Amino acid sequence: MRIHALWGTLVLLLATASIAPAQLTPDDRYTLYANDALVSPSDTVQVTLRIDSVAGTGGSPQQIDGWSFGFCHDPTALTIDTVVHSPLVQALNGGAPLAFSAITLYPSGFTDGVLIDFMGINTLPQGVGYPLYEVTYEASDTPGTTTLDFCELGTPPVLAIVATGSTDNVPVRETTTIEVLGAPYFIRGDCDNNTGVNIADTIFLLQQTFPPAGGPPAMACMDACDCNDDGTLNISDAIWMLNAVLGNPSVPLPGPYPDCGEDVAEDGIDCAASISGCP
């Protein structure tokens, strides 16, 4: 009976820690992966873990009864805020709770083992891009690129297994990349994004304040036009810029000026990305 096979599936999910990874060959009918993402320092970012179940070298995939895996990150770059099953997974067992689930959080990741339905009536069929989990991370305040990987995590370690009846299949596992962005670099007064401050920047700023027919020109970095660094754009910024262009030392532009740098002031004007010529 299928119920007996699914008890075997649960045993396999719980016993995968005893199987050495080298003994398991990935089955290209099943692929685990997550989306790459960008995040600002100290901000949060959500990653969706997904599974593809498609025809491969082993033929057509079988209906999925459950799965297990660990998913790891660098704890110096990211911290898990929340891990939840996707709405799809929550509804897989006909609206009833999953027959078995054991999400466990670690400083460097999380593990879970899922059995959808003890009776084997409700399963995950063949398909692409099925969302399994929504994981929210908090990024560190240090810019850089970090990776997340399906891994052997826990004691004993939980391995990546896709269970079909009483058969355990090792899925292909893809690496995910999250980039913690650095603060944008710009030069105060470089409104037109040409890595220099001159009369053209003043004209550009005046066109932002007093838009011509057809609208103002596109602005690469609003913060660069905030010449007095007061968090607003108006005629005063054009006056400050003209003084800088004309070399009036009594009215210097606030930093970053004259070299590239980041804005240390907290205000309502931002720079979406570093301007041309700045790192």
Tab-separated table of C-alpha atoms in Angstrom:
chain	number	residue	atom	x	y	z
A	1	MET	CA	0.000	0.000	0.000
A	2	ARG	CA	1.125	3.568	-0.738
A	3	ILE	CA	0.820	4.620	2.892
A	4	HIS	CA	3.497	2.084	3.796
A	5	ALA	CA	5.764	3.489	1.081
A	6	LEU	CA	5.283	7.002	2.447
A	7	TRP	CA	6.210	5.919	5.959
A	8	GLY	CA	9.372	4.718	4.238
A	9	THR	CA	9.740	8.171	2.662
A	10	LEU	CA	9.612	9.813	6.075
A	11	VAL	CA	12.217	7.393	7.382
A	12	LEU	CA	14.420	8.237	4.401
A	13	LEU	CA	14.024	11.982	5.023
A	14	LEU	CA	14.983	11.572	8.663
A	15	ALA	CA	17.823	9.139	7.934
A	16	THR	CA	19.562	11.032	5.114
A	17	ALA	CA	22.162	12.278	7.567
A	18	SER	CA	23.660	8.802	7.654
A	19	ILE	CA	24.234	8.703	3.885
A	20	ALA	CA	27.583	10.059	2.774
A	21	PRO	CA	27.219	12.806	0.094
A	22	ALA	CA	29.755	11.042	-2.134
A	23	GLN	CA	27.383	8.056	-2.394
A	24	LEU	CA	24.588	10.166	-3.859
A	25	THR	CA	24.466	11.176	-7.544
A	26	PRO	CA	22.412	14.284	-8.483
A	27	ASP	CA	19.269	13.593	-10.503
A	28	ASP	CA	18.762	16.332	-13.106
A	29	ARG	CA	14.990	15.872	-13.031
A	30	TYR	CA	14.905	17.848	-9.782
A	31	THR	CA	16.649	21.208	-9.228
A	32	LEU	CA	16.711	23.366	-6.100
A	33	TYR	CA	17.571	27.042	-6.495
A	34	ALA	CA	16.843	30.563	-5.243
A	35	ASN	CA	16.845	34.059	-6.701
A	36	ASP	CA	19.890	36.324	-6.668
A	37	ALA	CA	19.332	39.687	-4.972
A	38	LEU	CA	20.717	43.125	-4.166
A	39	VAL	CA	20.361	44.714	-0.738
A	40	SER	CA	21.486	47.930	0.919
A	41	PRO	CA	23.710	47.696	4.005
A	42	SER	CA	21.752	46.833	7.185
A	43	ASP	CA	18.552	46.391	5.131
A	44	THR	CA	16.428	43.257	4.666
A	45	VAL	CA	16.042	41.153	1.538
A	46	GLN	CA	13.752	38.228	0.708
A	47	VAL	CA	14.905	35.130	-1.129
A	48	THR	CA	12.472	32.566	-2.554
A	49	LEU	CA	13.657	28.945	-2.666
A	50	ARG	CA	12.191	27.038	-5.609
A	51	ILE	CA	12.171	23.600	-7.189
A	52	ASP	CA	11.938	22.461	-10.806
A	53	SER	CA	10.586	18.994	-11.504
A	54	VAL	CA	11.076	18.273	-15.227
A	55	ALA	CA	12.116	15.523	-17.608
A	56	GLY	CA	15.837	14.710	-17.475
A	57	THR	CA	18.304	11.976	-18.233
A	58	GLY	CA	16.336	9.675	-15.923
A	59	GLY	CA	13.121	10.233	-17.868
A	60	SER	CA	10.019	11.966	-16.531
A	61	PRO	CA	10.003	13.034	-12.887
A	62	GLN	CA	7.765	11.354	-10.352
A	63	GLN	CA	5.294	13.187	-8.173
A	64	ILE	CA	7.095	14.636	-5.158
A	65	ASP	CA	5.983	13.419	-1.720
A	66	GLY	CA	8.533	15.332	0.348
A	67	TRP	CA	12.006	16.804	0.558
A	68	SER	CA	14.804	17.733	2.914
A	69	PHE	CA	17.850	20.003	2.695
A	70	GLY	CA	20.027	22.515	4.463
A	71	PHE	CA	20.478	26.059	3.106
A	72	CYS	CA	23.589	27.936	4.271
A	73	HIS	CA	24.806	31.532	4.323
A	74	ASP	CA	27.784	33.458	5.683
A	75	PRO	CA	26.715	34.637	9.167
A	76	THR	CA	29.098	37.614	8.973
A	77	ALA	CA	27.219	38.914	5.914
A	78	LEU	CA	23.606	37.845	6.560
A	79	THR	CA	21.293	36.988	9.450
A	80	ILE	CA	18.037	35.074	9.029
A	81	ASP	CA	14.963	37.022	10.136
A	82	THR	CA	12.237	34.597	9.084
A	83	VAL	CA	11.766	31.301	7.219
A	84	VAL	CA	8.248	30.367	6.118
A	85	HIS	CA	6.761	27.881	3.701
A	86	SER	CA	5.376	29.500	0.571
A	87	PRO	CA	1.586	29.769	0.202
A	88	LEU	CA	1.829	26.964	-2.368
A	89	VAL	CA	3.438	24.591	0.136
A	90	GLN	CA	1.000	25.579	2.866
A	91	ALA	CA	-1.852	24.536	0.572
A	92	LEU	CA	-0.309	21.299	-0.740
A	93	ASN	CA	-2.041	18.957	1.712
A	94	GLY	CA	-5.543	19.931	0.656
A	95	GLY	CA	-5.585	22.874	3.060
A	96	ALA	CA	-4.571	20.726	6.042
A	97	PRO	CA	-1.170	21.151	7.731
A	98	LEU	CA	1.741	19.293	6.203
A	99	ALA	CA	2.043	15.747	7.518
A	100	PHE	CA	5.564	16.552	8.699
A	101	SER	CA	7.842	19.611	8.758
A	102	ALA	CA	10.807	20.491	10.947
A	103	ILE	CA	12.266	23.919	10.118
A	104	THR	CA	15.359	24.439	12.282
A	105	LEU	CA	17.366	27.675	12.325
A	106	TYR	CA	21.150	27.879	12.772
A	107	PRO	CA	23.498	30.891	12.799
A	108	SER	CA	24.678	29.864	9.322
A	109	GLY	CA	21.412	28.686	7.756
A	110	PHE	CA	18.371	26.484	8.216
A	111	THR	CA	17.193	22.929	7.571
A	112	ASP	CA	13.819	21.374	6.937
A	113	GLY	CA	12.342	17.971	6.170
A	114	VAL	CA	8.838	17.860	4.680
A	115	LEU	CA	6.356	15.064	4.075
A	116	ILE	CA	3.273	16.444	2.357
A	117	ASP	CA	0.670	13.741	3.090
A	118	PHE	CA	0.929	10.423	4.977
A	119	MET	CA	-1.654	8.905	2.619
A	120	GLY	CA	0.179	9.977	-0.561
A	121	ILE	CA	-2.952	11.577	-1.991
A	122	ASN	CA	-1.552	15.114	-2.143
A	123	THR	CA	1.783	15.549	-3.927
A	124	LEU	CA	3.765	18.128	-5.898
A	125	PRO	CA	3.460	17.290	-9.609
A	126	GLN	CA	5.854	17.953	-12.472
A	127	GLY	CA	6.426	21.662	-13.051
A	128	VAL	CA	8.866	24.599	-13.121
A	129	GLY	CA	9.517	27.312	-10.545
A	130	TYR	CA	7.480	25.955	-7.660
A	131	PRO	CA	8.148	28.235	-4.649
A	132	LEU	CA	8.957	26.279	-1.488
A	133	TYR	CA	10.178	28.842	1.076
A	134	GLU	CA	10.339	32.585	1.573
A	135	VAL	CA	13.422	33.506	3.600
A	136	THR	CA	14.072	37.036	4.855
A	137	TYR	CA	17.656	38.020	5.659
A	138	GLU	CA	19.124	41.108	7.291
A	139	ALA	CA	22.325	42.238	5.614
A	140	SER	CA	25.403	43.398	7.473
A	141	ASP	CA	26.631	46.978	7.146
A	142	THR	CA	29.651	45.857	5.091
A	143	PRO	CA	29.356	46.010	1.283
A	144	GLY	CA	30.333	42.920	-0.692
A	145	THR	CA	29.057	39.805	-2.429
A	146	THR	CA	28.053	36.707	-0.505
A	147	THR	CA	26.750	33.308	-1.586
A	148	LEU	CA	24.038	30.996	-0.286
A	149	ASP	CA	24.273	27.263	-0.921
A	150	PHE	CA	22.310	24.109	-0.330
A	151	CYS	CA	24.500	22.376	2.188
A	152	GLU	CA	24.868	19.618	4.771
A	153	LEU	CA	23.860	21.444	7.955
A	154	GLY	CA	22.983	20.255	11.444
A	155	THR	CA	24.133	17.405	13.711
A	156	PRO	CA	23.868	14.935	12.126
A	157	PRO	CA	23.766	16.886	8.839
A	158	VAL	CA	20.583	17.027	6.778
A	159	LEU	CA	21.202	16.236	3.107
A	160	ALA	CA	19.336	17.493	0.049
A	161	ILE	CA	16.763	14.822	-0.868
A	162	VAL	CA	13.635	14.895	-3.034
A	163	ALA	CA	11.419	11.970	-2.043
A	164	THR	CA	9.132	10.254	-4.555
A	165	GLY	CA	7.299	7.434	-2.786
A	166	SER	CA	9.992	5.379	-1.071
A	167	THR	CA	12.746	6.594	-3.447
A	168	ASP	CA	15.166	9.309	-2.445
A	169	ASN	CA	16.525	11.466	-5.282
A	170	VAL	CA	19.414	13.894	-4.888
A	171	PRO	CA	18.488	17.154	-6.662
A	172	VAL	CA	20.783	19.438	-8.590
A	173	ARG	CA	21.547	22.411	-6.321
A	174	GLU	CA	22.386	25.897	-7.582
A	175	THR	CA	24.299	28.641	-5.755
A	176	THR	CA	22.605	31.955	-4.974
A	177	THR	CA	24.372	35.331	-4.804
A	178	ILE	CA	23.412	38.344	-2.705
A	179	GLU	CA	25.270	41.620	-3.158
A	180	VAL	CA	25.343	44.029	-0.226
A	181	LEU	CA	25.603	47.371	-1.974
A	182	GLY	CA	28.059	50.040	-0.942
A	183	ALA	CA	26.925	53.617	-0.383
A	184	PRO	CA	26.765	55.443	-3.750
A	185	TYR	CA	29.726	57.674	-4.574
A	186	PHE	CA	29.307	61.030	-6.276
A	187	ILE	CA	30.752	64.566	-6.489
A	188	ARG	CA	28.659	67.347	-4.975
A	189	GLY	CA	27.602	69.662	-7.804
A	190	ASP	CA	28.075	67.121	-10.608
A	191	CYS	CA	24.423	67.293	-11.622
A	192	ASP	CA	24.895	66.179	-15.214
A	193	ASN	CA	27.014	63.153	-14.252
A	194	ASN	CA	30.202	63.986	-16.165
A	195	THR	CA	32.633	63.904	-13.182
A	196	GLY	CA	33.145	67.644	-13.156
A	197	VAL	CA	31.452	70.742	-11.755
A	198	ASN	CA	30.965	73.602	-14.228
A	199	ILE	CA	28.381	76.003	-15.672
A	200	ALA	CA	26.644	73.103	-17.468
A	201	ASP	CA	25.753	71.650	-14.067
A	202	THR	CA	24.148	74.955	-13.063
A	203	ILE	CA	22.016	74.957	-16.218
A	204	PHE	CA	21.110	71.309	-15.608
A	205	LEU	CA	20.031	72.114	-12.029
A	206	LEU	CA	17.969	75.131	-13.128
A	207	GLN	CA	16.170	72.880	-15.620
A	208	GLN	CA	15.280	70.600	-12.702
A	209	THR	CA	13.963	73.506	-10.633
A	210	PHE	CA	12.249	75.258	-13.551
A	211	PRO	CA	11.469	72.441	-16.030
A	212	PRO	CA	11.390	73.371	-19.717
A	213	ALA	CA	8.677	72.201	-22.116
A	214	GLY	CA	8.902	68.441	-22.341
A	215	GLY	CA	10.114	68.081	-18.758
A	216	PRO	CA	13.512	68.193	-17.044
A	217	PRO	CA	16.461	66.067	-18.190
A	218	ALA	CA	16.954	62.709	-16.473
A	219	MET	CA	18.923	63.020	-13.236
A	220	ALA	CA	21.463	60.290	-12.440
A	221	CYS	CA	22.010	61.360	-8.824
A	222	MET	CA	19.677	63.790	-7.096
A	223	ASP	CA	22.011	64.095	-4.114
A	224	ALA	CA	24.724	65.507	-6.369
A	225	CYS	CA	22.435	68.448	-7.217
A	226	ASP	CA	21.738	69.210	-3.535
A	227	CYS	CA	24.608	71.672	-3.439
A	228	ASN	CA	23.949	73.067	0.034
A	229	ASP	CA	23.109	69.563	1.380
A	230	ASP	CA	19.843	70.619	2.995
A	231	GLY	CA	17.776	67.735	1.626
A	232	THR	CA	15.886	69.813	-0.971
A	233	LEU	CA	16.449	71.053	-4.535
A	234	ASN	CA	15.749	74.741	-5.205
A	235	ILE	CA	17.274	77.997	-6.451
A	236	SER	CA	19.620	78.118	-3.442
A	237	ASP	CA	21.457	75.053	-4.800
A	238	ALA	CA	22.059	76.841	-8.120
A	239	ILE	CA	23.516	79.835	-6.236
A	240	TRP	CA	25.842	77.593	-4.204
A	241	MET	CA	26.925	75.842	-7.383
A	242	LEU	CA	27.646	79.128	-9.198
A	243	ASN	CA	29.834	80.234	-6.314
A	244	ALA	CA	31.774	76.971	-6.590
A	245	VAL	CA	32.092	77.290	-10.367
A	246	LEU	CA	33.251	80.920	-10.060
A	247	GLY	CA	35.736	79.977	-7.363
A	248	ASN	CA	34.242	81.785	-4.380
A	249	PRO	CA	36.075	80.188	-1.435
A	250	SER	CA	33.687	81.664	1.122
A	251	VAL	CA	30.868	79.407	-0.084
A	252	PRO	CA	32.424	75.931	-0.542
A	253	LEU	CA	30.303	72.972	-1.544
A	254	PRO	CA	29.725	70.409	1.231
A	255	GLY	CA	31.433	67.058	0.762
A	256	PRO	CA	31.845	64.941	-1.162
A	257	TYR	CA	33.677	67.651	-3.132
A	258	PRO	CA	35.856	68.021	-5.198
A	259	ASP	CA	36.574	64.253	-5.162
A	260	CYS	CA	34.206	61.284	-5.269
A	261	GLY	CA	32.780	60.219	-1.933
A	262	GLU	CA	29.591	59.264	-0.120
A	263	ASP	CA	27.089	61.513	1.593
A	264	VAL	CA	27.361	61.329	5.373
A	265	ALA	CA	24.208	63.401	5.917
A	266	GLU	CA	20.880	61.661	6.527
A	267	ASP	CA	18.260	63.441	4.438
A	268	GLY	CA	15.402	62.797	2.052
A	269	ILE	CA	17.489	63.047	-1.111
A	270	ASP	CA	19.377	60.011	-2.300
A	271	CYS	CA	21.648	58.711	-5.024
A	272	ALA	CA	20.497	55.427	-6.509
A	273	ALA	CA	23.949	54.429	-7.792
A	274	SER	CA	27.489	55.783	-8.039
A	275	ILE	CA	27.843	58.350	-10.806
A	276	SER	CA	30.055	57.919	-13.855
A	277	GLY	CA	33.748	57.978	-12.979
A	278	CYS	CA	33.217	57.226	-9.294
A	279	PRO	CA	33.964	53.816	-7.771
